[in-house]
């Protein structure tokens, strides 16, 4: 029978009570004084639950500590593998440049093994779960995607890399590019491009600007390298598909090389200030003549009929003045005008006693792109004194030369073109760096090749070289800049654009903001050489610059509004349509480092693509600052 006062009997009303001895007091009979301490049943159960929760917390903490330890160890080993992959890729690049197949194969295997190890470590359950954690989940996801991309690229590239290393040493022979060797190089480069595209797809969703954790800078840098490799190898594959036809593999070719001066900005990049005639036969490139824009003529009768929209936007100058052929962002249109003007003035004089030269194509390149080539060509010493390198060519040609020589500095462009050309066709430091520089220039829209001969044009079109920016499948919008000061102040010009698509009252609207400024103060600008400031010849005070800003909307869109520093522009604006694109053109005056903001707004046509990838990009005129000019449009319509 149970004791009704037993504290250990659950049925007892005193359940949960117990007796604890307190102190050492004794009664006379020697028994301890015992104090009854009442604890309620609720308190007892609550204490038991606390002990149970504590045990659970200790267990969970041990599990978390174990997971963190495993992730920490694996993370350390993973980052080591990624860095080994990156280091091995640099060795591969050096081996390619030296044509060392053995070194390329050995470094390629290390690169592939390291990338595979990184991918294996980042692909187990712990990392997949950790990708959902707050604060660090974004970085972990980016690391996993990068590891997969590195494994994809490295694992598929060893064989093509070894093949390319074996072919490259025979590319230049007796001062000419060997056309059969170029054709053999195409397959490994195309295979590398395919692997790089697959790797770039692995990291396509990673926003490197959102990475902020430890090591995020290194991870972001590696991801951008993967993307750059995809773009460069794609451009390299394009180049190798068209080079045999361009290099006279089936006869003699004549090209007009147009060098653009970014210090006086034009829509395509810079003022076409100098030119060279290149004659190519069986891979051997000859420089048959050079000159400046003034040699071509600047005030003769027009060589082509301009459309009404072109005349409204550019006046008639593109058809009469070689320097202003680049007012249009359409490289094909500019090249045809340049060829017509050159053939009229120089075609019969550049090679006396021979039939008039008929151009097969036009190659347009700006000063920044020339600096990219110098990495592979090596430093070049000019007759007039300075030595040009990749790092200082832009500053020397577009700034320092004007401070030292004023208008006479234009001859430096001819010297630089000839010196770089001679080094390119005789003893380049690294052909791989030459190809990389060309690919980078093409990627940044600083290098364009336009075919004039029908067969060459078909080859270039099939390869997707120099697409039409104004076509329906071109960029969603364009922002172009043209100097209206008659100066070289564009060296100090900076620009940037952001754009977004929003939904308003059932309509989709494209809104953009283009910010312009100078990097020089008014006081310093006024002290520049008059040749740089323009000396006020076009009504602009020395040290300031006036820029024609032209915004081209999507085909079929409607221009709704243009603002300058928050005020709608109604008077000094030209509105028209060019190739179905609505265009707004307005002058903007820049003085000192103060920002000037141009806001523009287009109503999009029905059926315009939706989604972040579909709305496309805004193309901007390449400037004196290296780097791509295209910016993604943010689609906020969902």
Short mmCIF file of N, CA and C in Angstrom, two decimals, residues 74 152 169 176 222 231 236 238 256 305 388 399 422 453 460 463 479 508 514:
data_model
loop_
_atom_site.label_atom_id
_atom_site.label_comp_id
_atom_site.label_asym_id
_atom_site.label_seq_id
_atom_site.Cartn_x
_atom_site.Cartn_y
_atom_site.Cartn_z
N UNK A 74 37.48 21.74 -44.32
CA UNK A 74 37.24 21.57 -45.75
C UNK A 74 37.36 22.90 -46.49
N UNK A 152 34.97 22.33 -64.37
CA UNK A 152 34.51 22.23 -65.76
C UNK A 152 35.56 22.74 -66.73
N UNK A 169 54.49 27.93 -81.50
CA UNK A 169 55.83 28.31 -81.93
C UNK A 169 55.97 28.50 -83.44
N UNK A 176 56.21 36.72 -91.06
CA UNK A 176 54.81 36.62 -91.50
C UNK A 176 54.05 35.65 -90.60
N UNK A 222 38.39 35.48 -58.85
CA UNK A 222 38.46 34.24 -59.63
C UNK A 222 37.24 34.08 -60.53
N UNK A 231 34.83 35.14 -72.37
CA UNK A 231 34.71 36.21 -73.36
C UNK A 231 35.92 36.27 -74.28
N UNK A 236 38.67 35.08 -79.31
CA UNK A 236 39.81 34.45 -79.97
C UNK A 236 39.36 33.47 -81.03
N UNK A 238 36.54 33.61 -82.69
CA UNK A 238 36.05 34.42 -83.80
C UNK A 238 37.21 34.92 -84.66
N UNK A 256 42.50 49.57 -94.47
CA UNK A 256 42.75 50.89 -93.90
C UNK A 256 42.68 50.76 -92.39
N UNK A 305 25.44 59.94 -99.67
CA UNK A 305 24.21 60.64 -99.31
C UNK A 305 23.80 60.22 -97.91
N UNK A 388 56.98 53.78 -75.08
CA UNK A 388 55.60 53.44 -74.72
C UNK A 388 55.53 52.04 -74.15
N UNK A 399 47.96 62.85 -73.18
CA UNK A 399 48.09 63.95 -72.23
C UNK A 399 49.49 64.56 -72.24
N UNK A 422 55.67 47.19 -86.39
CA UNK A 422 56.92 46.51 -86.72
C UNK A 422 57.27 45.45 -85.68
N UNK A 453 35.10 44.06 -99.11
CA UNK A 453 35.04 43.08 -100.18
C UNK A 453 33.94 42.07 -99.87
N UNK A 460 33.15 37.59 -92.28
CA UNK A 460 33.03 38.32 -91.02
C UNK A 460 31.62 38.22 -90.45
N UNK A 463 31.02 34.92 -88.77
CA UNK A 463 31.72 34.82 -87.49
C UNK A 463 31.16 35.78 -86.44
N UNK A 479 24.13 55.05 -75.40
CA UNK A 479 24.44 56.42 -74.98
C UNK A 479 25.79 56.76 -75.60
N UNK A 508 5.32 49.40 -69.71
CA UNK A 508 6.71 49.16 -69.32
C UNK A 508 7.55 50.33 -69.81
N UNK A 514 22.52 59.03 -66.98
CA UNK A 514 23.90 59.13 -67.43
C UNK A 514 24.56 60.30 -66.71
#
